Tab-separated table of C-alpha atoms in Angstrom:
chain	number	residue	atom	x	y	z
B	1	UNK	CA	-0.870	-9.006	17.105
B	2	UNK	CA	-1.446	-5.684	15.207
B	3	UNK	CA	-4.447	-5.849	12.344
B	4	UNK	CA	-3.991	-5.868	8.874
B	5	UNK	CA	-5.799	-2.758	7.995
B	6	UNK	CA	-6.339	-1.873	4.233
B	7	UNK	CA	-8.186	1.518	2.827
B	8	UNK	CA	-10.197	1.531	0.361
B	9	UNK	CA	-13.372	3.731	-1.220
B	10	UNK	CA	-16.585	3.627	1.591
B	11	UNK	CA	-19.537	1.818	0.847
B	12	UNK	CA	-22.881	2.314	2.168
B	13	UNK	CA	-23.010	-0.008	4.845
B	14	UNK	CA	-19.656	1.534	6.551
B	15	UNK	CA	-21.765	5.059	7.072
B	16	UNK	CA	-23.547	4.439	10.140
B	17	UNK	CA	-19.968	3.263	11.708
B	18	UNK	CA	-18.485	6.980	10.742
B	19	UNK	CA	-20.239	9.585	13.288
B	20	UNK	CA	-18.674	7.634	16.343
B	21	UNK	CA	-15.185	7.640	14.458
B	22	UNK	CA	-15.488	11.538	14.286
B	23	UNK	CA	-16.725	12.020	17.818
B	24	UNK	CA	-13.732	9.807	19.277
B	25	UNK	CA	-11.275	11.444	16.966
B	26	UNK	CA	-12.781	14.620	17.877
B	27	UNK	CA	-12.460	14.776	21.956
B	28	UNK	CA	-8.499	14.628	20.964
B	29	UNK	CA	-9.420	17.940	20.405
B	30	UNK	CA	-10.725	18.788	24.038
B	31	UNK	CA	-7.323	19.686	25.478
B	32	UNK	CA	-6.946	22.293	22.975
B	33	UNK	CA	-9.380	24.391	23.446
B	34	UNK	CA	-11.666	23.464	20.601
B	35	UNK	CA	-15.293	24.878	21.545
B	36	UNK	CA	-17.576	22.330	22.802
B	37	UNK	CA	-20.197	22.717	20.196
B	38	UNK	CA	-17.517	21.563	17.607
B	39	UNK	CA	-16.337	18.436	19.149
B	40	UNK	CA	-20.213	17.242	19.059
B	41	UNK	CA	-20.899	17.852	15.831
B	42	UNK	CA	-20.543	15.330	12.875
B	43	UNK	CA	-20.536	15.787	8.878
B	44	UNK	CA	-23.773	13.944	8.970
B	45	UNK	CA	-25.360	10.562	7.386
B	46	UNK	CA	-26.470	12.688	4.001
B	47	UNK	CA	-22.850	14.555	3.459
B	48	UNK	CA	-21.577	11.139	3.897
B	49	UNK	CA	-23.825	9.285	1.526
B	50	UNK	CA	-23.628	12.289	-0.976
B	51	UNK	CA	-19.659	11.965	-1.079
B	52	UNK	CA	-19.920	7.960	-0.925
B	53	UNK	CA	-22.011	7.774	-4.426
B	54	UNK	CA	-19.525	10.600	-6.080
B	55	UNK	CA	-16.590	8.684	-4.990
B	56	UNK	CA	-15.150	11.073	-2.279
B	57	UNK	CA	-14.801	9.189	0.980
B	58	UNK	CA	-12.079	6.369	1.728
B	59	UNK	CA	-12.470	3.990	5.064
B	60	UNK	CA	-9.466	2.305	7.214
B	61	UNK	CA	-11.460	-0.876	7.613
B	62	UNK	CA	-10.213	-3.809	10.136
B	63	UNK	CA	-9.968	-7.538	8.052
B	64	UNK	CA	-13.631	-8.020	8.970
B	65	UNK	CA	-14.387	-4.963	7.012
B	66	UNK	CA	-15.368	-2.786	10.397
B	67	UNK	CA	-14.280	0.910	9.552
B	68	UNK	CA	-11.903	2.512	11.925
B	69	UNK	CA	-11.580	5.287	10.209
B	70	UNK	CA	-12.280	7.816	7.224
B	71	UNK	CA	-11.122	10.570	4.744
B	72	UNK	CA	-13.790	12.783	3.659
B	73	UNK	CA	-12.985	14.742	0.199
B	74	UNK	CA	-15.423	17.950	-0.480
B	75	UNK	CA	-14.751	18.955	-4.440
B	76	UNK	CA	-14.351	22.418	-4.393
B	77	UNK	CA	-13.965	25.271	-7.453
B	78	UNK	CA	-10.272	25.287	-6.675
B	79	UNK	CA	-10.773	21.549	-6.758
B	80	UNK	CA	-10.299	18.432	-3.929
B	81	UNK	CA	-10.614	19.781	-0.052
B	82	UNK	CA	-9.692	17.075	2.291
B	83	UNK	CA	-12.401	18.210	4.650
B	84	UNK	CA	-12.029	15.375	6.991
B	85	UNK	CA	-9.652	12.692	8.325
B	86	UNK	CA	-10.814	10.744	11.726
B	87	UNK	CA	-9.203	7.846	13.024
B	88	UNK	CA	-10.735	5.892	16.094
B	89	UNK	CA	-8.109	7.000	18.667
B	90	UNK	CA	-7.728	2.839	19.556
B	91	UNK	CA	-6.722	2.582	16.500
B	92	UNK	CA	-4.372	5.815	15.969
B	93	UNK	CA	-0.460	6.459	15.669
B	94	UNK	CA	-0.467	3.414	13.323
B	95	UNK	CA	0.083	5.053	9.999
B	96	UNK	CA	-3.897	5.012	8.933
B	97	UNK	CA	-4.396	8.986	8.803
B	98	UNK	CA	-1.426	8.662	6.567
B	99	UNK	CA	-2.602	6.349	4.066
B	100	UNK	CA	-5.783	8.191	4.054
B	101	UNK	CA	-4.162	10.954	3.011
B	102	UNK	CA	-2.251	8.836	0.862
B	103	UNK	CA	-5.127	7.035	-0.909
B	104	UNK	CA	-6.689	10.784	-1.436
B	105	UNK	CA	-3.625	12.160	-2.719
B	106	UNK	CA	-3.247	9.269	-5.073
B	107	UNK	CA	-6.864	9.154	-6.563
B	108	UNK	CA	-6.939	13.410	-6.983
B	109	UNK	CA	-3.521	12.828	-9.251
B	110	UNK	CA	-5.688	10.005	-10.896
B	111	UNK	CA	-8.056	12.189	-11.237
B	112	UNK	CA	-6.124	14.861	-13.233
B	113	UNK	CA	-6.539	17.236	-10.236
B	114	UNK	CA	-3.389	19.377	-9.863
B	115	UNK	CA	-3.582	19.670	-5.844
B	116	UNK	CA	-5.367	18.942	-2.744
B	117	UNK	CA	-6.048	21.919	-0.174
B	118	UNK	CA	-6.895	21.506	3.373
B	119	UNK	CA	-7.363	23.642	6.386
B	120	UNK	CA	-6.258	22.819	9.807
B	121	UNK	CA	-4.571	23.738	12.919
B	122	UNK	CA	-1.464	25.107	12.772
B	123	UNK	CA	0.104	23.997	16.257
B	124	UNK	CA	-1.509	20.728	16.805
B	125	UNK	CA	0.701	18.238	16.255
B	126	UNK	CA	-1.166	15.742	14.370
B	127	UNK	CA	-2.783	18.402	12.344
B	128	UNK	CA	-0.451	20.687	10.471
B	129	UNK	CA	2.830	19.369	11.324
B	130	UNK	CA	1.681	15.910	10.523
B	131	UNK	CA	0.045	17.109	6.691
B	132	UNK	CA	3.510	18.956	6.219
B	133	UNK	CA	5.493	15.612	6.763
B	134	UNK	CA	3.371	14.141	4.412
B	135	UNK	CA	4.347	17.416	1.733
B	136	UNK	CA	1.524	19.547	2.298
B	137	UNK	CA	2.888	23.868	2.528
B	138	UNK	CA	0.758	26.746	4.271
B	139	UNK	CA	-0.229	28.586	1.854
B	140	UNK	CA	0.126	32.718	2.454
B	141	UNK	CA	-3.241	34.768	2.365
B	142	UNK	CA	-2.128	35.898	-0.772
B	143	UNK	CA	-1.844	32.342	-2.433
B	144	UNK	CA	-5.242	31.107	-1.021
B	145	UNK	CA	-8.594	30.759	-3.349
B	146	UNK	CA	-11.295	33.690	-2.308
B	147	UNK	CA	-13.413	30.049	-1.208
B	148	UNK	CA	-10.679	29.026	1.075
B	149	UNK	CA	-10.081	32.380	2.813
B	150	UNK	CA	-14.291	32.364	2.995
B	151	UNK	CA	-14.179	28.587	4.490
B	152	UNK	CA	-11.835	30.416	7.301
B	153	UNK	CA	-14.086	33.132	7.587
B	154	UNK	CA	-16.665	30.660	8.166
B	155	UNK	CA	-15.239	28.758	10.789
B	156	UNK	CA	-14.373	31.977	13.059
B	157	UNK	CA	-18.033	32.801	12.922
B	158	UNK	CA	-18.451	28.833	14.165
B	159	UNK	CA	-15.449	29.793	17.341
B	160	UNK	CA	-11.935	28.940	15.530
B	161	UNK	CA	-9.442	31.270	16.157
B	162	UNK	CA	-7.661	32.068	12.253
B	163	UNK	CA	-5.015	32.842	13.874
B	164	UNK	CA	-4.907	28.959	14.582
B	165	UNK	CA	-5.776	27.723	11.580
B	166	UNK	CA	-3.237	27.239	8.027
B	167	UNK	CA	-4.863	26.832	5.236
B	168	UNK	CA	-2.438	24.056	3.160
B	169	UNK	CA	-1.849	22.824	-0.021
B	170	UNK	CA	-0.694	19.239	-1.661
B	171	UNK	CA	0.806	19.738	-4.966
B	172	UNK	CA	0.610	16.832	-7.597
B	173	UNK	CA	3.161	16.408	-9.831
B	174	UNK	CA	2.211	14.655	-12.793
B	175	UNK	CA	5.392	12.355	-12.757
B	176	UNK	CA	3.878	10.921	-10.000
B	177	UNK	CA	0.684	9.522	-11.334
């Protein structure tokens, strides 16, 4: 019988459960190409407790309350960044990435934010494909904040190939709050 999963905002004793999440969800990953370096590393136990007391991360938690995975939300000057979604791949291609997404999308139009941005890979299926689905667009160079463009920059210098990565955009329409 399938779980009854739920989301809902992290609390501190789900943390130490979220760096294995991200290093499961992150050896998808291998067959890609994605340097080694980068399927090791985690956002780390203080980014995570930071964005847990302001609110930003979300959990897919099992009926005993075990997380199984996580949406990580980085507020940005061009405002919320989904800057991670990991789902424990036992638990995957069940719908939680989507209502992480979801439950993000849903408190930034709470919120008053007008969109959420994200960066990604462009061919992958679950990546940009899958965040287009949900109504995410690439945005062109030209329509991208100077700190997105930089946080592309950034990864290059880390071994991402731009030319692989889509910087996209979720707009929220305020008849949907």
């Amino acid at each position: 019988m399938e779980p009854d999963y739920f989301i809902a905002p992290a609390q501190p004793e789900h943390l130490p459960y979220l760096d294995a999440i991200e290093l499961a969800a992150a050896q998808q990953f291998a067959p890609w190409g994605i340097p080694e370096h980068l399927l090791n590393t985690t956002v780390g136990l203080e980014d995570l407790q930071h964005a847990q007391a302001a609110g930003l991360l979300w959990v897919a938690l099992l009926p005993a309350g075990e997380p199984v995975g996580f949406a990580l939300v980085k507020l940005l000057a061009v405002g919320p960044y989904l800057a991670e979604v990991d789902v424990q791949p036992a638990h995957g291609r069940r719908g939680l990435g989507r209502r992480l997404v979801a439950a993000v999308c849903d408190w930034a139009a709470v919120a008053g934010h007008a969109a959420v941005t994200l960066i990604t890979f462009r061919d992958i299926p679950w990546n940009a494909p899958f965040y287009a689905r949900l109504g995410f667009r690439v945005l062109d160079p030209a329509e991208r904040a100077p700190e997105l463009t930089e946080r592309v920059r950034r990864e290059a210098a880390h071994g991402l190939d731009p030319a692989q990565r889509v910087v996209m955009r979720y707009d929220i329409h305020p008849e949907s709050v």
